[in-house]
């Protein structure tokens, strides 16, 4: 409560305006950044850089899906009593519950727990992820079912399952793909399969982001690995550079030049427009990689909680008059760049990361902390509403709405799936044929 007063006093003398300009300069994107310049985006596979792919090892070194059964079981009401050993082969993989330090994922609900129903609001988690790593390559997928409930979760399950099934069949068949253009074509085709699966199974709508990390043949640019990404909606793909400790958003072009609307994901698969998908922000993205880099995909429960406006440490030009603002005013590009710097700092502040699991744990811990005040406030408010009159409840509801606008964080589901670029040995030969053509 004291800091806004200080900011107000400084604003009277124009100090805050100068401070804001300094902040903007610090967080501005370095256009000469070679990593940023290497990220290319477009709406078609032919818009992407074309490189020859090196031999892709088929031996599975890690596989993970979630939350709970993830995409391994589409209808959990039929298969409520399940165990990993009962599933058999799913989407070309025999064991989906074998994460390793170089590949895995995690989901968490940031919503408040309600004593009345003895569960978290927003259950079940409607996000789904799947990651499978092979000797020198990987496939990652993340989906965020739009809204709450079983049908959005089913849409996300169907999308990830169909996408992963198609990619595992196409990438590791006898007719191996030769170029990055062919990888992008396979990714786009997997989105069509995902959409049709949602319609067949009666799901509603979901975002989907899928990435293929593959080794490259010798080329004039000296790239050894790359990631090919296709996305629709607001689930993002990121790149953590091992050499610098910086995070880059591979899918940043999705929202460049526009102000993000958190209530509109921008695009989705499933019954978005009748039986048609909403492909307004469908995007293909390419980025070169180096050994040790980490590619991670996430739902907006992560990205939104790194937004300085959501964290209540900045405001938008549209939300307040600059002359009366007690906080720095940032446009969308500045907000995005600030969020990337905050991601980097969160990952690095506890020292060197041990692998994907460590990176995910640090990010999940951060968003839980950011949203803790809001979550705790709602849990206490919910307890109060159980012992007051209807008139008092109406007044309390107004107070709650006003208070929530001032508290940091966004309550949501948060899911992350990641892979550390490198060459990995197979520990279990029986599992090494997962997804391989016999």
Short mmCIF file of C-alpha atoms in Angstrom, two decimals:
data_model
loop_
_atom_site.label_atom_id
_atom_site.label_comp_id
_atom_site.label_asym_id
_atom_site.label_seq_id
_atom_site.Cartn_x
_atom_site.Cartn_y
_atom_site.Cartn_z
CA UNK A 1 0.00 0.00 0.00
CA UNK A 2 2.97 2.34 0.52
CA UNK A 3 4.65 1.90 -2.88
CA UNK A 4 1.73 3.29 -4.96
CA UNK A 5 1.91 6.49 -2.89
CA UNK A 6 5.61 6.84 -3.65
CA UNK A 7 4.98 6.24 -7.34
CA UNK A 8 2.24 8.88 -7.25
CA UNK A 9 4.54 11.47 -5.72
CA UNK A 10 7.25 10.71 -8.27
CA UNK A 11 4.76 10.94 -11.12
CA UNK A 12 3.97 14.54 -10.20
CA UNK A 13 7.52 15.54 -11.12
CA UNK A 14 7.71 13.35 -14.22
CA UNK A 15 10.13 10.97 -12.48
CA UNK A 16 7.94 7.93 -13.07
CA UNK A 17 7.82 8.68 -16.78
CA UNK A 18 11.63 8.67 -16.90
CA UNK A 19 11.74 5.51 -14.76
CA UNK A 20 9.32 3.80 -17.14
CA UNK A 21 11.52 4.70 -20.11
CA UNK A 22 14.51 3.15 -18.32
CA UNK A 23 12.54 -0.03 -17.66
CA UNK A 24 11.48 -0.19 -21.29
CA UNK A 25 15.08 0.24 -22.43
CA UNK A 26 16.28 -2.53 -20.12
CA UNK A 27 13.65 -5.04 -21.27
CA UNK A 28 13.61 -4.06 -24.95
CA UNK A 29 14.33 -6.84 -27.41
CA UNK A 30 17.86 -6.85 -28.80
CA UNK A 31 17.22 -6.94 -32.54
CA UNK A 32 20.83 -8.04 -33.14
CA UNK A 33 20.28 -11.19 -31.03
CA UNK A 34 21.35 -14.08 -33.26
CA UNK A 35 19.02 -16.55 -31.55
CA UNK A 36 16.01 -14.29 -32.12
CA UNK A 37 17.03 -13.74 -35.73
CA UNK A 38 17.24 -17.50 -36.27
CA UNK A 39 13.56 -18.04 -35.30
CA UNK A 40 11.41 -18.03 -38.44
CA UNK A 41 7.61 -18.08 -38.61
CA UNK A 42 4.94 -18.47 -41.28
CA UNK A 43 1.58 -20.02 -42.03
CA UNK A 44 2.76 -22.75 -44.44
CA UNK A 45 5.42 -25.43 -44.42
CA UNK A 46 7.00 -23.89 -47.52
CA UNK A 47 7.46 -20.60 -45.67
CA UNK A 48 9.93 -22.31 -43.35
CA UNK A 49 13.70 -22.80 -43.83
CA UNK A 50 14.53 -26.04 -45.64
CA UNK A 51 17.28 -28.25 -44.26
CA UNK A 52 18.17 -31.88 -44.77
CA UNK A 53 17.41 -34.08 -41.77
CA UNK A 54 20.04 -36.45 -40.41
CA UNK A 55 19.16 -40.03 -39.46
CA UNK A 56 16.63 -40.01 -36.61
CA UNK A 57 17.18 -42.70 -34.01
CA UNK A 58 14.02 -44.72 -33.32
CA UNK A 59 14.98 -46.01 -29.84
CA UNK A 60 12.80 -44.48 -27.11
CA UNK A 61 14.77 -43.09 -24.15
CA UNK A 62 11.88 -41.42 -22.27
CA UNK A 63 8.13 -40.95 -22.60
CA UNK A 64 5.66 -39.06 -20.46
CA UNK A 65 2.01 -38.00 -20.61
CA UNK A 66 -0.30 -36.36 -18.11
CA UNK A 67 -1.93 -35.23 -15.99
CA UNK A 68 -2.94 -38.62 -14.60
CA UNK A 69 -3.59 -40.87 -17.63
CA UNK A 70 -2.92 -37.99 -20.02
CA UNK A 71 -3.75 -38.90 -23.58
CA UNK A 72 -3.21 -42.63 -22.92
CA UNK A 73 -6.90 -43.06 -22.00
CA UNK A 74 -9.48 -40.97 -23.81
CA UNK A 75 -12.57 -41.92 -21.78
CA UNK A 76 -11.59 -42.04 -18.09
CA UNK A 77 -15.21 -42.65 -17.05
CA UNK A 78 -14.97 -46.10 -18.69
CA UNK A 79 -11.40 -46.75 -17.54
CA UNK A 80 -11.42 -45.14 -14.09
CA UNK A 81 -9.52 -48.01 -12.47
CA UNK A 82 -6.42 -48.18 -14.63
CA UNK A 83 -2.71 -48.77 -14.24
CA UNK A 84 0.12 -48.08 -16.70
CA UNK A 85 0.84 -51.78 -17.16
CA UNK A 86 -2.69 -52.43 -18.44
CA UNK A 87 -2.61 -49.98 -21.34
CA UNK A 88 -0.43 -51.74 -23.91
CA UNK A 89 0.76 -49.71 -26.88
CA UNK A 90 -0.74 -46.22 -27.17
CA UNK A 91 0.05 -43.86 -30.06
CA UNK A 92 2.96 -46.10 -31.01
CA UNK A 93 4.56 -46.14 -27.54
CA UNK A 94 4.45 -49.05 -25.06
CA UNK A 95 5.23 -47.17 -21.83
CA UNK A 96 4.08 -43.56 -21.50
CA UNK A 97 5.00 -43.29 -17.84
CA UNK A 98 8.79 -43.34 -18.00
CA UNK A 99 10.02 -39.73 -17.80
CA UNK A 100 13.72 -39.00 -17.45
CA UNK A 101 15.73 -35.92 -16.53
CA UNK A 102 16.00 -35.02 -20.23
CA UNK A 103 12.29 -35.38 -21.10
CA UNK A 104 9.06 -35.09 -19.16
CA UNK A 105 6.19 -32.87 -18.10
CA UNK A 106 3.93 -31.73 -15.28
CA UNK A 107 0.46 -30.24 -14.78
CA UNK A 108 -0.94 -28.34 -11.81
CA UNK A 109 -4.20 -26.62 -10.92
CA UNK A 110 -3.80 -23.08 -9.61
CA UNK A 111 -7.47 -22.79 -8.61
CA UNK A 112 -8.69 -22.58 -5.04
CA UNK A 113 -9.81 -25.60 -3.06
CA UNK A 114 -13.45 -25.58 -1.99
CA UNK A 115 -14.37 -27.24 1.29
CA UNK A 116 -18.02 -27.45 0.25
CA UNK A 117 -17.30 -29.88 -2.59
CA UNK A 118 -13.90 -31.04 -1.26
CA UNK A 119 -12.11 -30.39 -4.55
CA UNK A 120 -10.39 -27.68 -6.50
CA UNK A 121 -12.53 -25.38 -8.61
CA UNK A 122 -12.02 -26.12 -12.31
CA UNK A 123 -11.41 -29.85 -11.85
CA UNK A 124 -10.67 -31.93 -13.82
CA UNK A 125 -7.55 -30.32 -15.27
CA UNK A 126 -8.35 -29.86 -18.96
CA UNK A 127 -4.70 -29.59 -20.09
CA UNK A 128 -2.91 -32.59 -21.60
CA UNK A 129 0.74 -33.09 -22.53
CA UNK A 130 2.80 -35.86 -24.11
CA UNK A 131 6.56 -36.00 -24.65
CA UNK A 132 8.54 -38.83 -26.22
CA UNK A 133 12.33 -38.69 -26.58
CA UNK A 134 14.40 -40.97 -28.77
CA UNK A 135 18.15 -41.33 -29.14
CA UNK A 136 18.70 -37.99 -30.88
CA UNK A 137 15.24 -36.46 -31.38
CA UNK A 138 11.89 -35.85 -29.70
CA UNK A 139 8.21 -35.08 -30.20
CA UNK A 140 6.36 -32.81 -27.77
CA UNK A 141 2.67 -31.89 -27.63
CA UNK A 142 0.57 -29.74 -25.30
CA UNK A 143 -3.16 -28.97 -25.47
CA UNK A 144 -5.41 -26.76 -23.34
CA UNK A 145 -9.08 -27.66 -23.45
CA UNK A 146 -11.10 -24.45 -23.70
CA UNK A 147 -13.23 -23.82 -20.57
CA UNK A 148 -13.81 -26.30 -17.75
CA UNK A 149 -15.16 -29.81 -17.66
CA UNK A 150 -15.01 -33.27 -19.14
CA UNK A 151 -15.69 -32.26 -22.76
CA UNK A 152 -12.82 -29.74 -23.03
CA UNK A 153 -10.52 -32.29 -21.37
CA UNK A 154 -11.67 -34.90 -23.88
CA UNK A 155 -10.90 -32.49 -26.72
CA UNK A 156 -7.36 -32.00 -25.38
CA UNK A 157 -6.87 -35.74 -24.92
CA UNK A 158 -8.06 -36.47 -28.46
CA UNK A 159 -5.88 -33.73 -29.95
CA UNK A 160 -2.67 -34.88 -28.24
CA UNK A 161 -3.40 -38.58 -28.88
CA UNK A 162 -4.14 -38.15 -32.60
CA UNK A 163 -1.29 -35.71 -33.14
CA UNK A 164 1.22 -37.98 -31.41
CA UNK A 165 -0.10 -41.09 -33.19
CA UNK A 166 0.31 -39.50 -36.60
CA UNK A 167 3.78 -38.12 -35.91
CA UNK A 168 5.09 -41.37 -34.41
CA UNK A 169 3.82 -43.27 -37.46
CA UNK A 170 5.07 -40.74 -40.02
CA UNK A 171 8.46 -39.77 -38.58
CA UNK A 172 9.70 -43.29 -37.89
CA UNK A 173 8.33 -45.30 -40.81
CA UNK A 174 10.43 -47.06 -43.43
CA UNK A 175 10.04 -43.97 -45.62
CA UNK A 176 11.91 -41.50 -43.46
CA UNK A 177 11.31 -37.79 -43.94
CA UNK A 178 14.16 -36.01 -45.73
CA UNK A 179 13.70 -32.29 -45.00
CA UNK A 180 12.29 -29.86 -42.46
CA UNK A 181 9.58 -28.98 -45.00
CA UNK A 182 8.37 -32.58 -44.81
CA UNK A 183 8.40 -32.43 -41.00
CA UNK A 184 6.19 -29.33 -41.09
CA UNK A 185 3.87 -31.05 -43.54
CA UNK A 186 3.57 -34.00 -41.13
CA UNK A 187 2.87 -31.62 -38.25
CA UNK A 188 0.12 -29.83 -40.17
CA UNK A 189 -1.41 -33.15 -41.17
CA UNK A 190 -1.36 -34.24 -37.51
CA UNK A 191 -3.48 -31.19 -36.66
CA UNK A 192 -6.09 -32.33 -39.16
CA UNK A 193 -6.05 -35.78 -37.54
CA UNK A 194 -6.40 -34.12 -34.12
CA UNK A 195 -9.41 -32.09 -35.24
CA UNK A 196 -11.17 -35.10 -36.73
CA UNK A 197 -10.55 -37.14 -33.58
CA UNK A 198 -12.20 -34.46 -31.44
CA UNK A 199 -15.28 -34.51 -33.66
CA UNK A 200 -15.49 -38.31 -33.63
CA UNK A 201 -15.28 -38.58 -29.85
CA UNK A 202 -17.57 -35.66 -29.02
CA UNK A 203 -15.06 -33.28 -27.49
CA UNK A 204 -15.52 -29.51 -27.64
CA UNK A 205 -12.51 -27.27 -28.37
CA UNK A 206 -8.82 -27.10 -27.47
CA UNK A 207 -5.59 -25.35 -28.30
CA UNK A 208 -2.72 -27.48 -29.60
CA UNK A 209 1.02 -26.96 -29.90
CA UNK A 210 3.31 -29.67 -31.27
CA UNK A 211 7.07 -29.69 -31.76
CA UNK A 212 9.55 -32.02 -33.41
CA UNK A 213 13.21 -31.74 -32.42
CA UNK A 214 15.41 -33.31 -35.08
CA UNK A 215 19.11 -33.56 -35.99
CA UNK A 216 20.28 -31.92 -39.21
CA UNK A 217 22.75 -32.93 -41.86
CA UNK A 218 25.80 -30.72 -42.33
CA UNK A 219 24.74 -27.33 -43.68
CA UNK A 220 26.28 -23.97 -44.51
CA UNK A 221 24.73 -22.36 -41.42
CA UNK A 222 26.38 -24.86 -39.09
CA UNK A 223 23.08 -25.91 -37.45
CA UNK A 224 23.21 -29.36 -35.82
CA UNK A 225 19.64 -29.55 -34.50
CA UNK A 226 16.41 -27.69 -35.02
CA UNK A 227 12.85 -27.59 -33.70
CA UNK A 228 9.83 -27.44 -35.98
CA UNK A 229 6.67 -26.17 -34.26
CA UNK A 230 3.04 -25.85 -35.31
CA UNK A 231 0.56 -24.19 -32.99
CA UNK A 232 -3.02 -22.95 -32.83
CA UNK A 233 -4.35 -21.05 -29.83
CA UNK A 234 -2.39 -19.60 -26.92
CA UNK A 235 -0.26 -22.54 -25.81
CA UNK A 236 3.34 -21.49 -26.36
CA UNK A 237 6.67 -23.02 -27.31
CA UNK A 238 9.85 -21.76 -25.63
CA UNK A 239 13.58 -22.25 -26.01
CA UNK A 240 15.98 -22.15 -23.06
CA UNK A 241 19.53 -21.53 -24.28
CA UNK A 242 22.04 -23.45 -22.21
CA UNK A 243 24.93 -21.19 -23.25
CA UNK A 244 23.34 -17.93 -22.04
CA UNK A 245 20.55 -18.95 -19.66
CA UNK A 246 18.08 -16.88 -21.68
CA UNK A 247 14.54 -17.92 -22.65
CA UNK A 248 13.06 -17.18 -26.07
CA UNK A 249 9.46 -17.65 -27.14
CA UNK A 250 9.55 -19.65 -30.37
CA UNK A 251 5.85 -18.93 -31.01
CA UNK A 252 6.11 -15.19 -30.28
CA UNK A 253 4.90 -14.25 -33.76
CA UNK A 254 1.42 -15.54 -32.79
CA UNK A 255 0.74 -12.42 -30.76
CA UNK A 256 3.19 -9.85 -32.18
CA UNK A 257 1.51 -6.62 -33.18
CA UNK A 258 -1.68 -7.37 -31.22
CA UNK A 259 -2.74 -6.97 -27.63
CA UNK A 260 -3.34 -10.37 -26.08
CA UNK A 261 -6.87 -10.99 -24.91
CA UNK A 262 -6.70 -13.60 -22.17
CA UNK A 263 -10.35 -14.55 -22.60
CA UNK A 264 -9.76 -15.36 -26.29
CA UNK A 265 -7.17 -18.02 -27.08
CA UNK A 266 -7.00 -16.83 -30.70
CA UNK A 267 -7.70 -20.20 -32.32
CA UNK A 268 -8.69 -23.76 -31.55
CA UNK A 269 -9.39 -27.23 -32.91
CA UNK A 270 -12.74 -28.99 -32.54
CA UNK A 271 -16.24 -27.56 -32.73
CA UNK A 272 -15.10 -23.93 -32.86
CA UNK A 273 -17.30 -22.91 -35.80
CA UNK A 274 -19.79 -25.68 -36.24
CA UNK A 275 -17.63 -28.65 -37.21
CA UNK A 276 -14.80 -26.41 -38.40
CA UNK A 277 -11.69 -25.43 -36.44
CA UNK A 278 -10.73 -21.82 -35.72
CA UNK A 279 -7.37 -21.38 -37.44
CA UNK A 280 -7.01 -17.61 -37.09
CA UNK A 281 -3.58 -17.87 -35.48
CA UNK A 282 -2.30 -21.17 -36.89
CA UNK A 283 1.48 -20.79 -37.06
CA UNK A 284 4.54 -22.72 -38.22
CA UNK A 285 7.83 -21.84 -36.51
CA UNK A 286 11.44 -22.97 -36.99
CA UNK A 287 14.40 -22.46 -34.68
CA UNK A 288 17.95 -23.84 -34.77
CA UNK A 289 19.13 -25.55 -31.59
CA UNK A 290 22.37 -26.49 -29.86
CA UNK A 291 23.13 -29.45 -27.65
CA UNK A 292 22.04 -28.76 -24.09
CA UNK A 293 19.25 -26.36 -25.09
CA UNK A 294 15.81 -27.11 -23.64
CA UNK A 295 12.63 -26.88 -25.70
CA UNK A 296 9.50 -26.61 -23.58
CA UNK A 297 5.82 -26.17 -24.40
CA UNK A 298 3.28 -24.71 -22.01
CA UNK A 299 -0.34 -23.73 -21.62
CA UNK A 300 -1.29 -20.13 -20.83
CA UNK A 301 -1.38 -20.89 -17.10
CA UNK A 302 2.40 -20.43 -17.28
CA UNK A 303 2.76 -17.52 -19.72
CA UNK A 304 -0.03 -15.40 -18.25
CA UNK A 305 1.47 -15.60 -14.76
CA UNK A 306 4.76 -14.17 -16.03
CA UNK A 307 2.97 -11.21 -17.62
CA UNK A 308 3.86 -8.06 -15.61
CA UNK A 309 0.29 -6.76 -15.94
CA UNK A 310 -1.13 -9.98 -14.50
CA UNK A 311 1.49 -9.80 -11.74
CA UNK A 312 0.25 -6.25 -10.99
CA UNK A 313 3.67 -4.66 -11.45
CA UNK A 314 2.73 -2.79 -14.66
CA UNK A 315 -0.30 -1.43 -16.48
CA UNK A 316 -1.38 -1.19 -20.13
CA UNK A 317 -1.89 2.05 -22.06
CA UNK A 318 -5.56 1.09 -22.48
CA UNK A 319 -6.25 0.51 -18.79
CA UNK A 320 -5.19 3.82 -17.27
CA UNK A 321 -4.15 7.38 -18.07
CA UNK A 322 -0.32 7.56 -18.04
CA UNK A 323 -0.43 10.84 -16.12
CA UNK A 324 -2.23 9.22 -13.17
CA UNK A 325 -0.68 5.75 -13.26
CA UNK A 326 1.22 4.59 -10.19
CA UNK A 327 2.95 1.82 -12.18
CA UNK A 328 5.04 1.65 -15.38
CA UNK A 329 2.96 1.62 -18.59
CA UNK A 330 4.00 -1.20 -20.94
CA UNK A 331 2.70 -2.08 -24.39
CA UNK A 332 2.26 -5.69 -25.50
CA UNK A 333 5.77 -6.12 -26.91
CA UNK A 334 7.30 -4.73 -23.74
CA UNK A 335 5.12 -7.03 -21.63
CA UNK A 336 6.23 -10.04 -23.67
CA UNK A 337 9.90 -9.14 -23.38
CA UNK A 338 9.58 -8.53 -19.64
CA UNK A 339 7.94 -11.95 -19.26
CA UNK A 340 10.81 -13.67 -21.10
CA UNK A 341 13.38 -11.99 -18.86
CA UNK A 342 11.36 -13.06 -15.81
CA UNK A 343 11.23 -16.64 -17.11
CA UNK A 344 15.01 -16.63 -17.51
CA UNK A 345 15.56 -15.23 -14.02
CA UNK A 346 13.19 -17.75 -12.43
CA UNK A 347 14.95 -20.67 -14.07
CA UNK A 348 18.45 -19.46 -13.22
CA UNK A 349 18.09 -17.90 -9.77
CA UNK A 350 18.54 -21.20 -7.91
CA UNK A 351 21.73 -22.02 -9.82
CA UNK A 352 22.46 -24.36 -12.76
CA UNK A 353 19.55 -26.61 -13.73
CA UNK A 354 20.00 -30.37 -13.69
CA UNK A 355 17.64 -31.01 -16.59
CA UNK A 356 14.07 -30.71 -17.80
CA UNK A 357 12.54 -31.86 -14.52
CA UNK A 358 14.44 -29.17 -12.63
CA UNK A 359 13.40 -26.45 -15.08
CA UNK A 360 9.73 -27.44 -14.90
CA UNK A 361 9.78 -27.63 -11.10
CA UNK A 362 11.18 -24.10 -10.82
CA UNK A 363 8.58 -22.66 -13.20
CA UNK A 364 5.66 -24.47 -11.57
CA UNK A 365 6.84 -23.33 -8.13
CA UNK A 366 6.90 -19.73 -9.37
CA UNK A 367 3.35 -19.67 -10.74
CA UNK A 368 2.04 -21.34 -7.59
CA UNK A 369 3.71 -18.60 -5.53
CA UNK A 370 2.46 -15.79 -7.80
CA UNK A 371 -1.14 -16.97 -7.46
CA UNK A 372 -1.01 -17.91 -3.77
CA UNK A 373 -2.43 -14.63 -2.40
CA UNK A 374 -5.43 -14.72 -4.74
CA UNK A 375 -6.05 -18.42 -4.14
CA UNK A 376 -5.85 -18.07 -0.34
CA UNK A 377 -8.15 -15.02 -0.41
CA UNK A 378 -10.81 -16.94 -2.35
CA UNK A 379 -10.57 -19.98 -0.08
CA UNK A 380 -11.17 -17.82 2.99
CA UNK A 381 -13.96 -15.89 1.25
CA UNK A 382 -15.69 -19.14 0.31
CA UNK A 383 -15.66 -20.21 3.96
CA UNK A 384 -17.32 -16.90 4.93
CA UNK A 385 -20.16 -17.23 2.40
CA UNK A 386 -21.33 -20.43 4.09
CA UNK A 387 -22.40 -18.60 7.27
CA UNK A 388 -23.91 -15.30 6.02
CA UNK A 389 -27.27 -14.17 4.68
CA UNK A 390 -28.10 -13.74 0.99
CA UNK A 391 -27.94 -9.93 1.24
CA UNK A 392 -24.56 -10.10 2.95
CA UNK A 393 -23.36 -12.54 0.30
CA UNK A 394 -24.28 -10.10 -2.51
CA UNK A 395 -22.29 -7.37 -0.82
CA UNK A 396 -19.37 -9.72 -0.21
CA UNK A 397 -19.39 -10.83 -3.86
CA UNK A 398 -18.95 -7.21 -4.94
CA UNK A 399 -16.07 -6.82 -2.52
CA UNK A 400 -14.48 -10.02 -3.79
CA UNK A 401 -14.67 -8.91 -7.42
CA UNK A 402 -13.07 -5.58 -6.58
CA UNK A 403 -10.33 -7.16 -4.47
CA UNK A 404 -9.46 -9.82 -7.08
CA UNK A 405 -8.68 -7.11 -9.63
CA UNK A 406 -5.96 -5.84 -7.33
CA UNK A 407 -4.36 -9.19 -6.46
CA UNK A 408 -1.54 -10.65 -8.58
CA UNK A 409 -1.77 -13.78 -10.69
CA UNK A 410 -4.28 -15.64 -12.81
CA UNK A 411 -5.92 -18.81 -11.50
CA UNK A 412 -5.78 -21.44 -14.24
CA UNK A 413 -4.41 -24.85 -15.12
CA UNK A 414 -0.68 -24.83 -15.87
CA UNK A 415 1.05 -27.52 -17.92
CA UNK A 416 4.64 -27.81 -19.17
CA UNK A 417 6.34 -30.47 -21.29
CA UNK A 418 10.03 -30.29 -22.14
CA UNK A 419 13.04 -31.93 -23.78
CA UNK A 420 16.79 -31.31 -23.45
CA UNK A 421 18.58 -31.51 -26.80
CA UNK A 422 21.23 -34.17 -27.04
CA UNK A 423 22.10 -37.80 -27.79
CA UNK A 424 20.89 -40.29 -25.20
CA UNK A 425 21.50 -44.02 -24.77
CA UNK A 426 18.69 -46.54 -24.39
CA UNK A 427 18.56 -48.04 -20.90
CA UNK A 428 16.00 -50.77 -21.61
CA UNK A 429 16.25 -52.60 -24.93
CA UNK A 430 12.76 -53.99 -24.57
CA UNK A 431 11.41 -50.43 -24.70
CA UNK A 432 13.72 -49.32 -27.48
CA UNK A 433 11.36 -50.54 -30.19
CA UNK A 434 8.54 -48.27 -29.00
CA UNK A 435 7.22 -46.55 -32.08
CA UNK A 436 9.64 -48.28 -34.43
CA UNK A 437 8.58 -50.04 -37.59
CA UNK A 438 9.18 -53.73 -37.44
#
